[in-house]
CSV table of C-alpha atoms in Angstrom, one decimal:
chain,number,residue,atom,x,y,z
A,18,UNK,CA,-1.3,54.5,138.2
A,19,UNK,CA,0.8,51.9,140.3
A,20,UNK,CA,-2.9,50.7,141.5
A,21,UNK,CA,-4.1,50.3,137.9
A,22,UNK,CA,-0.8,48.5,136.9
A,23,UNK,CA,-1.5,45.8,139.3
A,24,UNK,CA,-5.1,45.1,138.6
A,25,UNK,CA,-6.2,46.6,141.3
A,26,UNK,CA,-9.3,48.5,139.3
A,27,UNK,CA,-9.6,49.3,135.2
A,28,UNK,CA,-9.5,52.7,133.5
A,29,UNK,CA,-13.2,53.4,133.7
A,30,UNK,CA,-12.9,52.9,137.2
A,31,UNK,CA,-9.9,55.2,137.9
A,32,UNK,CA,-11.3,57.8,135.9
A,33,UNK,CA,-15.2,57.7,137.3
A,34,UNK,CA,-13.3,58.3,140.7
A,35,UNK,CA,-11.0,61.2,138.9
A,36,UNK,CA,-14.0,62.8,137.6
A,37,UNK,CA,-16.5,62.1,140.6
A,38,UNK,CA,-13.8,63.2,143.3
A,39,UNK,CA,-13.8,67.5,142.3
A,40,UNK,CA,-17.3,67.3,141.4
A,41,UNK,CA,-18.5,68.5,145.2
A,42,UNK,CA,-15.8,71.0,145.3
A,43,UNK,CA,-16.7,72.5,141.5
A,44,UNK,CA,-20.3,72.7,143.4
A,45,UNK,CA,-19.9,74.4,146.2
A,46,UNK,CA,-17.5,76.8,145.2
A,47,UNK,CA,-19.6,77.2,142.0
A,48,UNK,CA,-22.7,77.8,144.2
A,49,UNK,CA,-20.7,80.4,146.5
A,50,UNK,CA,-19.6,82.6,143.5
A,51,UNK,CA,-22.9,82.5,142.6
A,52,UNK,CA,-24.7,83.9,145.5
A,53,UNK,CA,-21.8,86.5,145.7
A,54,UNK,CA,-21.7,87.8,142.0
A,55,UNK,CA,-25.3,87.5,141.6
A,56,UNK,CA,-26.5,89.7,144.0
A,57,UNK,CA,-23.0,92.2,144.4
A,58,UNK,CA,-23.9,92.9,140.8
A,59,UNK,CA,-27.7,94.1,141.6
A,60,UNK,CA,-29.1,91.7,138.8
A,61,UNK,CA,-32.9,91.1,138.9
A,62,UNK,CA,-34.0,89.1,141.7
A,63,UNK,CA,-35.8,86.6,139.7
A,64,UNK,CA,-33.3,85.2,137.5
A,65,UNK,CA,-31.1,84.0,140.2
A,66,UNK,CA,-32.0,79.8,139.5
A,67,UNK,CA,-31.3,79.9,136.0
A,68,UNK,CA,-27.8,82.2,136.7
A,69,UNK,CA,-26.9,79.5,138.9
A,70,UNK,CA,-27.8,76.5,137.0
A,71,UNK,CA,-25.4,78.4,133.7
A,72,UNK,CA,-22.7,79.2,135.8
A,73,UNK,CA,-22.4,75.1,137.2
A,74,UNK,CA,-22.4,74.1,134.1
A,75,UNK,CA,-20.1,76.2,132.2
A,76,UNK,CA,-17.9,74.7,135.4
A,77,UNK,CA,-18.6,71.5,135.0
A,78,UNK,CA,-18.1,72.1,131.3
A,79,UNK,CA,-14.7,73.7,131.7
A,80,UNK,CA,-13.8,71.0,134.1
A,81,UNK,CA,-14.2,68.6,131.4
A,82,UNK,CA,-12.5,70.3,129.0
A,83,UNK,CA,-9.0,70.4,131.5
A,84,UNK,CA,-10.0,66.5,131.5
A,85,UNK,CA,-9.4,66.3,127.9
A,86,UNK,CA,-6.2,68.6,128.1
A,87,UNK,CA,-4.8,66.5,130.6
A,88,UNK,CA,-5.3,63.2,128.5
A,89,UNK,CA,-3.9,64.8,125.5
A,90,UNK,CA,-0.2,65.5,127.0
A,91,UNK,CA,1.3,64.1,129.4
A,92,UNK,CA,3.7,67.0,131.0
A,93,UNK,CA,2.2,69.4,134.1
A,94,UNK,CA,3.7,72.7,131.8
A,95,UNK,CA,2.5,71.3,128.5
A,96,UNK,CA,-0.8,71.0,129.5
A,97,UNK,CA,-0.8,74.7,131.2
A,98,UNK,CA,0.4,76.2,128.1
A,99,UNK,CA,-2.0,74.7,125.4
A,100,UNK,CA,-4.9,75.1,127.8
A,101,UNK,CA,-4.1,78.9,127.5
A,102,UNK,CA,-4.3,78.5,123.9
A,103,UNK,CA,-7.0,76.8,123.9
A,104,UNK,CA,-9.0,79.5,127.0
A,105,UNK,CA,-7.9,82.6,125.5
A,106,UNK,CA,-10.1,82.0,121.9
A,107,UNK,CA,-12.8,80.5,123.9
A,108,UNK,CA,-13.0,83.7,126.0
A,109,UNK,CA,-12.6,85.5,123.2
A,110,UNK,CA,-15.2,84.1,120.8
A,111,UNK,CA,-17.7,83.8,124.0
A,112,UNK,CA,-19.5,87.0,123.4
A,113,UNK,CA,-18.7,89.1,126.2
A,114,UNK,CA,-15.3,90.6,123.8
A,115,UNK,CA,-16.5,90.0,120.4
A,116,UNK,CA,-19.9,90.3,119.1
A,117,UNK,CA,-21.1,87.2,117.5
A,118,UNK,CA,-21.3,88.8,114.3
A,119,UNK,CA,-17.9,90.4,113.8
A,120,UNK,CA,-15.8,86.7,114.2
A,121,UNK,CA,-13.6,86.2,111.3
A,122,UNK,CA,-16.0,83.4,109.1
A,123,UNK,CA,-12.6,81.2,109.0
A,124,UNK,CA,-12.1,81.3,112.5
A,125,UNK,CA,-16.4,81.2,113.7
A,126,UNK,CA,-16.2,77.6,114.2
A,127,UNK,CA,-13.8,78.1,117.4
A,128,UNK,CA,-17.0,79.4,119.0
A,129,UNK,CA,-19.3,76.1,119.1
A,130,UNK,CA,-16.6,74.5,121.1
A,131,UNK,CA,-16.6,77.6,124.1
A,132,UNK,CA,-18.9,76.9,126.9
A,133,UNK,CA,-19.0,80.8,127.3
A,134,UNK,CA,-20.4,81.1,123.9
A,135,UNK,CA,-23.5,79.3,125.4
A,136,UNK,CA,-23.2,80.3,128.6
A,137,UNK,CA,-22.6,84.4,128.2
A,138,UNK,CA,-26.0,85.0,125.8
A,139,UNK,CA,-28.3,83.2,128.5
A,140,UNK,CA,-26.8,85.0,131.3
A,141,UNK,CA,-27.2,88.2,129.5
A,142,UNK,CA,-30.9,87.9,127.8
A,143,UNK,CA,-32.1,87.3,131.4
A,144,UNK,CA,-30.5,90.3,132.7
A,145,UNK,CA,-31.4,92.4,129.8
A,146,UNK,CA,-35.0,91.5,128.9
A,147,UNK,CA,-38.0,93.5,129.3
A,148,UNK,CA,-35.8,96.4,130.9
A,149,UNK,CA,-36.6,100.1,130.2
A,150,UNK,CA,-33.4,102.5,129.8
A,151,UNK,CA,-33.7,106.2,130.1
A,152,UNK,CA,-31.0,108.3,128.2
A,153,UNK,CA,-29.4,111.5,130.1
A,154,UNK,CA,-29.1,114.6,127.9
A,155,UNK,CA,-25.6,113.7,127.5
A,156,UNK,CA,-26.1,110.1,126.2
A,157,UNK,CA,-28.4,111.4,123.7
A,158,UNK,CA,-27.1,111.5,119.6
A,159,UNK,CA,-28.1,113.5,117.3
A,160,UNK,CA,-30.6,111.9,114.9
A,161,UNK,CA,-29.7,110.6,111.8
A,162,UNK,CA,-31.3,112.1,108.2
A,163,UNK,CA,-32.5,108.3,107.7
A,164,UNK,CA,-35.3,108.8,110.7
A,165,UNK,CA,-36.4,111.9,109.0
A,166,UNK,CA,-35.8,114.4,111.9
A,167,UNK,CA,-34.3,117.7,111.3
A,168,UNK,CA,-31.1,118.3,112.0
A,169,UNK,CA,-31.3,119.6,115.2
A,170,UNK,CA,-32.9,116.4,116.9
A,171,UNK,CA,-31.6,113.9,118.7
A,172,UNK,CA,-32.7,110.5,120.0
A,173,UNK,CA,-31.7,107.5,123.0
A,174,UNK,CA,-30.3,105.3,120.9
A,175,UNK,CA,-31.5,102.0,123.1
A,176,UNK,CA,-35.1,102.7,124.7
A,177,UNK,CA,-35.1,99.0,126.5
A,178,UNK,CA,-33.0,96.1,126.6
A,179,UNK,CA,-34.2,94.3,124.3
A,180,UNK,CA,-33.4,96.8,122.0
A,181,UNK,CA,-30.1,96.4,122.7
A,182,UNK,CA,-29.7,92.4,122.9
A,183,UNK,CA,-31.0,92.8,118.9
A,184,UNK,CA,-28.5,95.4,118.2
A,185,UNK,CA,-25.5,93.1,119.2
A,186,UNK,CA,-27.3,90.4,118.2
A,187,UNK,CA,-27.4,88.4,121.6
A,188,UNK,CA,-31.2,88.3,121.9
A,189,UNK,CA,-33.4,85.2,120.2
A,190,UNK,CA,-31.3,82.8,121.9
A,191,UNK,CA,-33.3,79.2,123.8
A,192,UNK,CA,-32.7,79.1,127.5
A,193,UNK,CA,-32.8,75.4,127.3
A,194,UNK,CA,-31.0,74.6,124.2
A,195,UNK,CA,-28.1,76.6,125.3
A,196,UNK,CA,-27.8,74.8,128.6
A,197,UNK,CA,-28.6,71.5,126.5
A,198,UNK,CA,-25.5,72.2,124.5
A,199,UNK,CA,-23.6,73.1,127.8
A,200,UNK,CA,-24.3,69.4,129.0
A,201,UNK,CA,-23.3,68.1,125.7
A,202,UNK,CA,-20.2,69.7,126.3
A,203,UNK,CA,-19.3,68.4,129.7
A,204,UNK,CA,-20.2,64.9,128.8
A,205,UNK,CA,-18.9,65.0,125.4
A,206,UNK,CA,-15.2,66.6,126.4
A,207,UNK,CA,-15.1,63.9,129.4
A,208,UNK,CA,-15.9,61.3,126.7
A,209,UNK,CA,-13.0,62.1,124.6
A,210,UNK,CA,-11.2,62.7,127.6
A,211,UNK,CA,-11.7,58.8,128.6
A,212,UNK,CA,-10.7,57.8,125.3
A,213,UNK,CA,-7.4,59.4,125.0
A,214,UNK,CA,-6.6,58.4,128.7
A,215,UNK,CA,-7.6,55.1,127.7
A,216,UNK,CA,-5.3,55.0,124.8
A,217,UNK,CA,-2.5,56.5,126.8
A,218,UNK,CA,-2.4,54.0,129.4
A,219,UNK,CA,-2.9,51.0,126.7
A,220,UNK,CA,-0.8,47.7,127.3
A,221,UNK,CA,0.2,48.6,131.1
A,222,UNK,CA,-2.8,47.1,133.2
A,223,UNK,CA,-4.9,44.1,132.3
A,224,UNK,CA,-7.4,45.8,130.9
């Protein structure tokens, strides 16, 4: 910060440019693994903008979450090794490993903090709703006494997707809150990101 030092610009200006300078890249390469994984994974043609729009901003929102890593310590290796700590439960707790449900009440708090927590259940609800599935003879289960079948019967256990969102309980979820939240994140880690850098760097400039 040899510029800063010498009053050349403040913190706010320094980290604006920080922040600013990888947005285009987060962008483009955001918008290229879109087009690629989107339509490589056959997903229904009509989702693609809101896919798109999820994907930037769980970026943008892990972006800002390395921001506020790298404000909190000050060493290259520290700061890999507690953002593993910190990516693994956020992976983890997103959705895609764990179901919602089954989390560990004293550790279910972790999850409002993952972008994928947000991201995962929009991404998914898309995909899945208003599809029809079709059992083979081998996927079928035999049907439990509680349907009141005899014993003999069996049964798909998902007809349609949105059988299946309830059943993991991934389904009822806002498009537009979740991607509300997401923008919370990325401005609110950022935020804290400042405020830490600000701290950090206290006393050395003029301001």
């Amino acid at each position: 910060l040899r510029e800063y030092d010498s009053g050349s610009y403040g913190s706010i200006a320094y980290y604006l440019a920080q922040s600013t300078l990888v947005l285009p890249l987060d962008l483009a390469f955001g918008l290229l693994y879109a087009v690629i994984t989107y339509f490589m994974a056959g997903f229904q043609t009509d989702g693609f903008g809101l896919y798109l729009a999820t994907l930037l901003l769980t970026v943008e929102s892990s972006v800002s979450v390395a921001f506020f890593l790298s404000a909190c310590v000050e060493e290259m290796q520290t700061a890999l090794a507690v953002g593993t700590l910190l990516l693994i439960p956020m992976m983890l707790f997103g959705g895609f490993f764990v179901a919602p449900g089954t989390i560990p009440v004293w550790m279910e708090w972790f999850k409002y903090l993952s972008p994928f927590y947000y991201a995962f259940p929009v991404v998914i609800q898309q995909e899945m709703s208003g599809l029809a599935f079709y059992c083979d003879p081998s996927e079928l289960q035999s049907a439990p006494p509680s349907l009141g079948c005899n014993a003999s019967a069996t049964y798909c256990p998902y007809t349609s997707g949105d059988v299946w969102l309830q059943a993991t309980g991934l389904g009822g979820n806002d498009f537009l809150f979740n991607l509300g939240i997401l923008a919370v994140l990325v401005v609110g880690f950022r935020l804290l990101g400042y405020i830490l850098f600000k701290i950090s760097i206290r006393g050395r400039g003029p301001k």
